[in-house]
Amino acid sequence: MSEEFRLWSKDFVLICLANFFYFGSFYFLIPTLPQYVDMIGGSPGQVGLVMGLFTLASVIVRPYLGNMADRHGRKILMLLGSGFFILFPVIYNQVQSFVPLYLARIAHGLAHASFLAASIAYVADMAPPQRRGEVMGVYATSNVVAMALFPALGTAVIEDTGSFPYLFTLSALTAAAGFLAVALLGEIRSQAGRDIKQAGIWEVGRRREVLIPSLALFSGATSYGAVITFLPLFAPQRGLADFGLFFTVYAVSTILSRVMVGKLSDRIGRRKVILPFMAVLALAVFLFPFLGSLWLLALIGVLFGLGFGAFMPALNALVVDYTSPSDRGSALGFFTAFMDVGITTGAMILGLVGGRLGYPAMFNLGGAIILAGIFVFAVYMKPAERSASR
């Protein structure tokens, strides 16, 4: 990739817009789909199944779809993923029984995997090696901005109108905007691996340079899943009904860290960014048991956003540094799947700990898992990183 890359270039702006609208459609449904399941007579267990099947399907197939993006190009996989995202809100609007809804959620998860595996590889292809951390960090902010806006918007739509058909229509239209942005993109490489022998998916995943960053991501994502899921229950126990402050501060600090620290990792190296900011994330999680005031909640939100916002794009760039372009989709599909696995583990496994031993014990265990991730990364990831030349 030429050194003349600009953040305001047409294709980079378009891929950021595509990601923003794509995740906008996704986040419209995160807080509202459980309400829809409840409205059509679903039990709490069925709510969990409807939400979990999406993630399970996405995680299982993402490395394979990343491999397809390596072989057939990024754009076609992004078009498939974002195109089907237009369809599924329309399907939800017609579904009134659970077996079709389960099947729709599985298929929706497959579409999600297709877009994610291809889009992150597209950005990695686009980024000049010496600016990879900066570019991937800026790109990642489009997701965070969508997360800050669309869940609240979806909730407001249901509170104001009570109309799920209207909500599903908005979600489909938002996905259509993302599809249009993808359609206007240029394909960076017409083929990724036709003339180069590609490694198998699991061969790529077992490489230390892919597996160790994936485990580090898993350790942070586990605590993320627990915090996002259980803070709304824990904060009121400590007399803090206005816990929305955490999510606002978290979103702002995440955006700042992704923009600033990604560039820093290009200058001083990924390892020198990843380890300190994982420690910042662990500190934030360890502070939750002491929660008792809004100022401490805001401080934890700042630390949590700085830590998570910084170390994930740096890990992402590190995987790309060590991976050949012909295997990039497979590697990133494998790596990003650990984010969803970690979130699910945090919500389910740490949630069981919180239910039995209390939320302070849950948060302490979450912090300990991050420390374990720091140890594994520090010991098993080579201190001398490969020169960013791919």
CSV table of C-alpha atoms in Angstrom, one decimal:
chain,number,residue,atom,x,y,z
A,1,MET,CA,0.0,0.0,0.0
A,2,SER,CA,1.3,3.4,-1.0
A,3,GLU,CA,2.6,5.8,1.7
A,4,GLU,CA,0.2,8.3,0.2
A,5,PHE,CA,-2.7,6.8,2.1
A,6,ARG,CA,-5.0,9.4,3.6
A,7,LEU,CA,-7.5,9.0,6.4
A,8,TRP,CA,-9.9,11.1,4.3
A,9,SER,CA,-9.5,9.0,1.2
A,10,LYS,CA,-12.8,7.9,-0.5
A,11,ASP,CA,-12.4,4.2,0.3
A,12,PHE,CA,-11.4,4.7,3.9
A,13,VAL,CA,-14.3,7.1,4.6
A,14,LEU,CA,-16.6,4.6,2.9
A,15,ILE,CA,-15.5,1.6,4.9
A,16,CYS,CA,-15.8,3.6,8.1
A,17,LEU,CA,-19.4,4.6,7.1
A,18,ALA,CA,-20.2,1.1,6.2
A,19,ASN,CA,-19.0,-0.1,9.6
A,20,PHE,CA,-20.9,2.6,11.3
A,21,PHE,CA,-24.2,1.9,9.6
A,22,TYR,CA,-23.8,-1.9,9.7
A,23,PHE,CA,-23.3,-1.8,13.5
A,24,GLY,CA,-26.0,0.8,13.8
A,25,SER,CA,-28.4,-1.8,12.4
A,26,PHE,CA,-26.9,-4.4,14.8
A,27,TYR,CA,-27.1,-2.1,17.9
A,28,PHE,CA,-30.7,-1.1,17.1
A,29,LEU,CA,-31.6,-4.7,18.0
A,30,ILE,CA,-29.3,-5.5,21.0
A,31,PRO,CA,-31.5,-3.9,23.7
A,32,THR,CA,-34.8,-4.3,21.9
A,33,LEU,CA,-34.9,-7.8,20.5
A,34,PRO,CA,-35.2,-9.4,24.0
A,35,GLN,CA,-38.3,-7.2,24.5
A,36,TYR,CA,-39.7,-8.5,21.2
A,37,VAL,CA,-39.1,-12.1,22.3
A,38,ASP,CA,-40.9,-11.3,25.6
A,39,MET,CA,-43.8,-9.7,23.7
A,40,ILE,CA,-44.4,-12.8,21.6
A,41,GLY,CA,-44.5,-15.0,24.7
A,42,GLY,CA,-40.8,-16.0,25.2
A,43,SER,CA,-39.4,-17.2,28.5
A,44,PRO,CA,-36.1,-15.8,29.8
A,45,GLY,CA,-34.4,-19.0,28.6
A,46,GLN,CA,-35.8,-18.4,25.1
A,47,VAL,CA,-34.5,-14.8,25.2
A,48,GLY,CA,-31.0,-16.1,26.0
A,49,LEU,CA,-31.2,-18.7,23.2
A,50,VAL,CA,-32.4,-16.1,20.6
A,51,MET,CA,-29.4,-13.8,21.5
A,52,GLY,CA,-26.9,-16.6,22.0
A,53,LEU,CA,-27.6,-18.5,18.7
A,54,PHE,CA,-26.5,-15.3,16.8
A,55,THR,CA,-23.1,-15.2,18.6
A,56,LEU,CA,-22.6,-18.9,18.4
A,57,ALA,CA,-23.1,-19.1,14.7
A,58,SER,CA,-20.9,-16.1,14.1
A,59,VAL,CA,-18.0,-17.4,16.1
A,60,ILE,CA,-18.0,-20.9,14.6
A,61,VAL,CA,-17.9,-19.8,10.9
A,62,ARG,CA,-15.9,-16.6,11.1
A,63,PRO,CA,-12.5,-18.2,10.4
A,64,TYR,CA,-13.9,-20.1,7.5
A,65,LEU,CA,-15.5,-16.9,6.0
A,66,GLY,CA,-12.2,-15.1,6.6
A,67,ASN,CA,-10.6,-17.8,4.5
A,68,MET,CA,-13.2,-17.3,1.8
A,69,ALA,CA,-12.3,-13.6,1.9
A,70,ASP,CA,-8.7,-14.5,1.3
A,71,ARG,CA,-9.6,-16.6,-1.7
A,72,HIS,CA,-12.4,-14.6,-3.3
A,73,GLY,CA,-11.8,-11.0,-2.2
A,74,ARG,CA,-13.1,-8.8,0.7
A,75,LYS,CA,-15.8,-6.9,-1.0
A,76,ILE,CA,-18.0,-9.8,-2.0
A,77,LEU,CA,-18.1,-11.1,1.5
A,78,MET,CA,-18.9,-7.6,2.9
A,79,LEU,CA,-21.7,-7.2,0.4
A,80,LEU,CA,-23.2,-10.6,1.4
A,81,GLY,CA,-23.0,-9.8,5.1
A,82,SER,CA,-24.4,-6.3,4.9
A,83,GLY,CA,-27.0,-7.3,2.3
A,84,PHE,CA,-28.4,-10.0,4.5
A,85,PHE,CA,-28.4,-7.5,7.4
A,86,ILE,CA,-31.1,-5.7,5.4
A,87,LEU,CA,-33.2,-8.8,5.1
A,88,PHE,CA,-33.3,-10.1,8.7
A,89,PRO,CA,-35.0,-7.2,10.5
A,90,VAL,CA,-37.8,-7.7,7.8
A,91,ILE,CA,-37.9,-11.4,8.7
A,92,TYR,CA,-38.2,-10.7,12.4
A,93,ASN,CA,-41.1,-8.5,11.7
A,94,GLN,CA,-43.0,-11.5,10.2
A,95,VAL,CA,-41.9,-14.2,12.7
A,96,GLN,CA,-44.4,-15.0,15.5
A,97,SER,CA,-43.0,-18.5,16.6
A,98,PHE,CA,-39.7,-19.5,18.0
A,99,VAL,CA,-38.3,-22.2,15.7
A,100,PRO,CA,-38.3,-19.8,12.7
A,101,LEU,CA,-36.8,-17.1,14.9
A,102,TYR,CA,-34.0,-19.4,16.0
A,103,LEU,CA,-33.2,-20.3,12.4
A,104,ALA,CA,-33.3,-16.6,11.4
A,105,ARG,CA,-30.9,-15.7,14.3
A,106,ILE,CA,-28.4,-18.5,13.2
A,107,ALA,CA,-28.5,-17.2,9.6
A,108,HIS,CA,-28.2,-13.6,10.9
A,109,GLY,CA,-25.0,-14.7,12.8
A,110,LEU,CA,-23.6,-16.1,9.6
A,111,ALA,CA,-24.1,-12.8,7.8
A,112,HIS,CA,-22.4,-11.0,10.8
A,113,ALA,CA,-19.4,-13.3,10.5
A,114,SER,CA,-19.1,-12.6,6.8
A,115,PHE,CA,-19.0,-8.9,7.2
A,116,LEU,CA,-16.7,-8.8,10.2
A,117,ALA,CA,-14.1,-11.2,8.8
A,118,ALA,CA,-13.9,-9.4,5.4
A,119,SER,CA,-14.2,-5.8,6.6
A,120,ILE,CA,-11.3,-6.0,9.1
A,121,ALA,CA,-9.1,-7.7,6.5
A,122,TYR,CA,-10.1,-5.0,4.0
A,123,VAL,CA,-8.9,-2.3,6.4
A,124,ALA,CA,-5.7,-4.2,7.1
A,125,ASP,CA,-5.0,-4.5,3.4
A,126,MET,CA,-5.6,-0.7,3.0
A,127,ALA,CA,-3.4,0.4,5.9
A,128,PRO,CA,0.3,1.2,5.2
A,129,PRO,CA,2.4,-1.1,7.5
A,130,GLN,CA,4.0,1.9,9.2
A,131,ARG,CA,0.5,3.4,10.0
A,132,ARG,CA,-1.4,0.2,10.6
A,133,GLY,CA,-2.1,0.8,14.3
A,134,GLU,CA,-3.4,4.3,13.6
A,135,VAL,CA,-5.6,3.3,10.7
A,136,MET,CA,-7.1,0.3,12.4
A,137,GLY,CA,-7.7,2.3,15.6
A,138,VAL,CA,-9.5,5.1,13.7
A,139,TYR,CA,-11.6,2.5,11.8
A,140,ALA,CA,-12.6,0.9,15.1
A,141,THR,CA,-14.0,4.2,16.4
A,142,SER,CA,-16.9,3.9,13.9
A,143,ASN,CA,-18.1,0.9,15.8
A,144,VAL,CA,-17.9,2.7,19.2
A,145,VAL,CA,-19.8,5.7,17.9
A,146,ALA,CA,-22.5,3.4,16.6
A,147,MET,CA,-22.6,1.7,20.0
A,148,ALA,CA,-23.0,5.1,21.8
A,149,LEU,CA,-25.9,6.1,19.6
A,150,PHE,CA,-28.0,3.3,18.3
A,151,PRO,CA,-28.9,1.2,21.4
A,152,ALA,CA,-30.4,4.4,23.0
A,153,LEU,CA,-32.1,5.3,19.8
A,154,GLY,CA,-33.7,1.8,19.5
A,155,THR,CA,-34.8,1.9,23.1
A,156,ALA,CA,-36.3,5.4,22.6
A,157,VAL,CA,-38.2,4.2,19.5
A,158,ILE,CA,-39.9,1.4,21.5
A,159,GLU,CA,-40.6,3.6,24.5
A,160,ASP,CA,-42.1,6.4,22.3
A,161,THR,CA,-44.0,4.3,19.7
A,162,GLY,CA,-44.2,0.8,21.0
A,163,SER,CA,-43.9,-0.3,17.4
A,164,PHE,CA,-41.5,-3.1,16.6
A,165,PRO,CA,-42.4,-3.0,12.9
A,166,TYR,CA,-41.2,0.6,12.9
A,167,LEU,CA,-38.0,-0.4,14.7
A,168,PHE,CA,-37.2,-3.2,12.4
A,169,THR,CA,-37.8,-0.9,9.4
A,170,LEU,CA,-35.3,1.5,10.8
A,171,SER,CA,-32.8,-1.3,11.4
A,172,ALA,CA,-33.2,-2.5,7.8
A,173,LEU,CA,-32.8,1.0,6.4
A,174,THR,CA,-29.6,1.5,8.4
A,175,ALA,CA,-28.2,-1.7,7.1
A,176,ALA,CA,-29.1,-0.6,3.6
A,177,ALA,CA,-27.0,2.5,4.1
A,178,GLY,CA,-24.1,0.3,5.1
A,179,PHE,CA,-24.6,-1.9,2.0
A,180,LEU,CA,-24.6,1.1,-0.2
A,181,ALA,CA,-21.3,2.3,1.3
A,182,VAL,CA,-19.8,-1.2,0.7
A,183,ALA,CA,-21.1,-1.2,-2.9
A,184,LEU,CA,-19.2,2.1,-3.6
A,185,LEU,CA,-15.9,0.7,-2.3
A,186,GLY,CA,-13.1,-0.3,-4.7
A,187,GLU,CA,-11.7,-3.9,-4.2
A,188,ILE,CA,-8.1,-3.5,-3.1
A,189,ARG,CA,-7.1,-6.9,-4.5
A,190,SER,CA,-9.0,-8.8,-7.1
A,191,GLN,CA,-7.8,-12.1,-5.6
A,192,ALA,CA,-5.9,-12.8,-2.4
A,193,GLY,CA,-4.6,-16.3,-2.6
A,194,ARG,CA,-5.1,-17.8,-6.0
A,195,ASP,CA,-1.5,-17.8,-6.9
A,196,ILE,CA,-0.1,-18.4,-3.3
A,197,LYS,CA,-0.6,-21.6,-1.4
A,198,GLN,CA,-2.7,-20.7,1.7
A,199,ALA,CA,-2.3,-22.3,5.1
A,200,GLY,CA,-5.3,-24.2,6.6
A,201,ILE,CA,-7.5,-22.2,8.9
A,202,TRP,CA,-6.5,-24.2,12.0
A,203,GLU,CA,-2.8,-24.0,11.0
A,204,VAL,CA,-3.1,-20.3,11.0
A,205,GLY,CA,-5.0,-20.2,14.3
A,206,ARG,CA,-2.3,-22.4,16.0
A,207,ARG,CA,0.5,-20.0,15.2
A,208,ARG,CA,1.8,-18.3,18.3
A,209,GLU,CA,1.5,-14.9,16.6
A,210,VAL,CA,-2.2,-15.4,16.2
A,211,LEU,CA,-3.1,-17.6,19.2
A,212,ILE,CA,-1.4,-15.5,21.9
A,213,PRO,CA,-3.0,-12.2,20.9
A,214,SER,CA,-6.3,-14.1,20.6
A,215,LEU,CA,-6.0,-15.3,24.2
A,216,ALA,CA,-5.1,-11.8,25.3
A,217,LEU,CA,-8.2,-10.5,23.6
A,218,PHE,CA,-10.3,-13.2,25.3
A,219,SER,CA,-9.0,-12.3,28.7
A,220,GLY,CA,-10.1,-8.7,28.3
A,221,ALA,CA,-13.4,-9.5,26.5
A,222,THR,CA,-14.4,-11.8,29.4
A,223,SER,CA,-14.4,-8.9,31.8
A,224,TYR,CA,-16.1,-6.7,29.2
A,225,GLY,CA,-18.9,-9.2,28.9
A,226,ALA,CA,-19.4,-9.3,32.7
A,227,VAL,CA,-19.3,-5.5,33.1
A,228,ILE,CA,-21.7,-4.7,30.3
A,229,THR,CA,-24.1,-7.4,31.4
A,230,PHE,CA,-24.1,-6.9,35.2
A,231,LEU,CA,-23.2,-3.3,35.9
A,232,PRO,CA,-26.9,-2.3,35.4
A,233,LEU,CA,-27.6,-4.7,38.3
A,234,PHE,CA,-24.6,-4.0,40.5
A,235,ALA,CA,-24.6,-0.2,40.4
A,236,PRO,CA,-28.2,0.2,41.9
A,237,GLN,CA,-27.1,-2.1,44.7
A,238,ARG,CA,-24.5,0.5,45.6
A,239,GLY,CA,-27.0,3.3,45.4
A,240,LEU,CA,-26.1,4.5,41.9
A,241,ALA,CA,-29.2,4.4,39.8
A,242,ASP,CA,-27.7,6.7,37.2
A,243,PHE,CA,-25.2,4.2,36.0
A,244,GLY,CA,-25.6,5.4,32.4
A,245,LEU,CA,-22.7,7.8,33.2
A,246,PHE,CA,-20.3,4.8,32.9
A,247,PHE,CA,-21.3,4.0,29.4
A,248,THR,CA,-21.0,7.6,28.3
A,249,VAL,CA,-17.6,8.1,29.8
A,250,TYR,CA,-16.5,4.7,28.5
A,251,ALA,CA,-17.5,5.5,24.9
A,252,VAL,CA,-15.7,8.9,24.9
A,253,SER,CA,-12.5,7.5,26.4
A,254,THR,CA,-12.6,4.5,24.0
A,255,ILE,CA,-12.8,6.8,21.0
A,256,LEU,CA,-9.9,8.9,22.3
A,257,SER,CA,-7.7,5.9,23.1
A,258,ARG,CA,-8.3,4.2,19.7
A,259,VAL,CA,-7.4,7.4,17.8
A,260,MET,CA,-4.4,8.3,19.8
A,261,VAL,CA,-2.9,5.0,21.0
A,262,GLY,CA,-3.1,3.2,17.7
A,263,LYS,CA,-0.7,5.8,16.3
A,264,LEU,CA,1.5,5.4,19.4
A,265,SER,CA,1.8,1.6,18.8
A,266,ASP,CA,3.1,2.4,15.3
A,267,ARG,CA,5.9,4.5,16.8
A,268,ILE,CA,7.0,2.5,19.9
A,269,GLY,CA,5.8,-1.0,19.1
A,270,ARG,CA,2.7,-3.0,19.8
A,271,ARG,CA,4.0,-4.7,23.0
A,272,LYS,CA,4.8,-1.5,24.7
A,273,VAL,CA,1.2,-0.4,24.2
A,274,ILE,CA,-0.6,-3.7,24.8
A,275,LEU,CA,0.8,-4.7,28.2
A,276,PRO,CA,0.4,-1.3,30.0
A,277,PHE,CA,-3.1,-0.8,28.7
A,278,MET,CA,-4.1,-4.3,29.6
A,279,ALA,CA,-2.9,-3.4,33.1
A,280,VAL,CA,-5.1,-0.3,33.0
A,281,LEU,CA,-8.1,-2.5,32.1
A,282,ALA,CA,-7.3,-4.9,34.9
A,283,LEU,CA,-7.1,-1.9,37.4
A,284,ALA,CA,-10.5,-0.7,36.2
A,285,VAL,CA,-12.1,-4.1,36.8
A,286,PHE,CA,-10.5,-4.5,40.2
A,287,LEU,CA,-12.0,-1.1,41.3
A,288,PHE,CA,-15.6,-2.2,40.7
A,289,PRO,CA,-15.9,-3.9,44.2
A,290,PHE,CA,-15.2,-0.5,45.8
A,291,LEU,CA,-17.9,1.3,43.8
A,292,GLY,CA,-19.9,3.7,45.9
A,293,SER,CA,-19.9,7.1,44.2
A,294,LEU,CA,-20.5,8.6,40.8
A,295,TRP,CA,-17.0,10.0,40.6
A,296,LEU,CA,-15.5,6.6,41.1
A,297,LEU,CA,-17.9,5.2,38.5
A,298,ALA,CA,-16.7,7.9,36.1
A,299,LEU,CA,-13.0,7.1,36.9
A,300,ILE,CA,-13.6,3.4,36.3
A,301,GLY,CA,-15.3,4.3,33.0
A,302,VAL,CA,-12.3,6.3,31.9
A,303,LEU,CA,-9.8,3.6,32.8
A,304,PHE,CA,-12.0,0.8,31.3
A,305,GLY,CA,-12.4,2.8,28.0
A,306,LEU,CA,-8.7,3.7,27.8
A,307,GLY,CA,-7.6,0.1,28.5
A,308,PHE,CA,-10.1,-1.7,26.2
A,309,GLY,CA,-10.0,0.9,23.5
A,310,ALA,CA,-6.2,0.9,23.3
A,311,PHE,CA,-5.2,-2.8,23.6
A,312,MET,CA,-7.7,-4.3,21.2
A,313,PRO,CA,-6.7,-2.4,18.0
A,314,ALA,CA,-3.0,-2.8,18.9
A,315,LEU,CA,-3.5,-6.6,19.2
A,316,ASN,CA,-5.4,-6.5,15.9
A,317,ALA,CA,-2.5,-4.7,14.2
A,318,LEU,CA,0.0,-7.1,15.8
A,319,VAL,CA,-1.8,-10.1,14.2
A,320,VAL,CA,-1.6,-8.4,10.9
A,321,ASP,CA,2.1,-7.6,11.3
A,322,TYR,CA,2.8,-11.3,11.6
A,323,THR,CA,0.4,-12.6,9.0
A,324,SER,CA,0.9,-12.8,5.2
A,325,PRO,CA,-1.8,-11.1,3.1
A,326,SER,CA,-2.8,-14.5,1.7
A,327,ASP,CA,-3.8,-15.7,5.2
A,328,ARG,CA,-5.0,-12.4,6.6
A,329,GLY,CA,-8.7,-13.0,6.5
A,330,SER,CA,-8.3,-16.4,8.2
A,331,ALA,CA,-6.1,-15.0,10.9
A,332,LEU,CA,-8.4,-12.0,11.7
A,333,GLY,CA,-11.5,-14.2,11.5
A,334,PHE,CA,-9.9,-16.5,14.1
A,335,PHE,CA,-8.7,-13.5,16.3
A,336,THR,CA,-11.9,-11.5,16.3
A,337,ALA,CA,-14.0,-14.6,17.2
A,338,PHE,CA,-12.3,-14.6,20.6
A,339,MET,CA,-14.0,-11.2,21.3
A,340,ASP,CA,-17.4,-12.8,21.1
A,341,VAL,CA,-16.3,-16.0,22.9
A,342,GLY,CA,-14.9,-13.8,25.7
A,343,ILE,CA,-18.0,-11.7,26.0
A,344,THR,CA,-20.2,-14.8,26.2
A,345,THR,CA,-18.0,-16.4,28.7
A,346,GLY,CA,-18.0,-13.2,30.9
A,347,ALA,CA,-21.8,-13.0,30.7
A,348,MET,CA,-22.4,-16.7,31.5
A,349,ILE,CA,-19.5,-18.1,33.5
A,350,LEU,CA,-18.6,-15.0,35.5
A,351,GLY,CA,-22.4,-14.4,35.9
A,352,LEU,CA,-22.6,-17.7,37.6
A,353,VAL,CA,-19.8,-16.6,40.0
A,354,GLY,CA,-21.6,-13.4,40.6
A,355,GLY,CA,-24.8,-15.2,41.4
A,356,ARG,CA,-23.1,-17.6,43.9
A,357,LEU,CA,-20.4,-15.4,45.5
A,358,GLY,CA,-21.6,-11.9,44.8
A,359,TYR,CA,-20.6,-9.3,42.2
A,360,PRO,CA,-17.4,-8.2,44.0
A,361,ALA,CA,-16.0,-11.7,43.7
A,362,MET,CA,-17.1,-11.8,40.0
A,363,PHE,CA,-15.2,-8.6,39.2
A,364,ASN,CA,-12.1,-9.7,41.1
A,365,LEU,CA,-12.1,-13.0,39.1
A,366,GLY,CA,-12.5,-10.9,35.9
A,367,GLY,CA,-9.5,-8.8,36.9
A,368,ALA,CA,-7.5,-11.9,37.6
A,369,ILE,CA,-8.3,-13.3,34.2
A,370,ILE,CA,-6.9,-10.2,32.6
A,371,LEU,CA,-3.7,-10.6,34.7
A,372,ALA,CA,-3.4,-14.1,33.4
A,373,GLY,CA,-3.8,-12.8,29.9
A,374,ILE,CA,-1.0,-10.3,30.6
A,375,PHE,CA,1.2,-13.0,31.9
A,376,VAL,CA,0.6,-15.3,28.9
A,377,PHE,CA,1.2,-12.5,26.4
A,378,ALA,CA,4.4,-11.2,28.2
A,379,VAL,CA,5.9,-14.7,28.4
A,380,TYR,CA,4.9,-16.3,25.1
A,381,MET,CA,4.8,-13.4,22.7
A,382,LYS,CA,8.2,-12.5,21.3
A,383,PRO,CA,9.5,-9.2,22.7
A,384,ALA,CA,11.1,-8.3,19.4
A,385,GLU,CA,8.3,-7.7,17.0
A,386,ARG,CA,8.7,-8.3,13.4
A,387,SER,CA,9.2,-5.2,11.3
A,388,ALA,CA,5.9,-4.0,10.0
A,389,SER,CA,6.5,-4.6,6.3
A,390,ARG,CA,3.5,-6.5,5.1
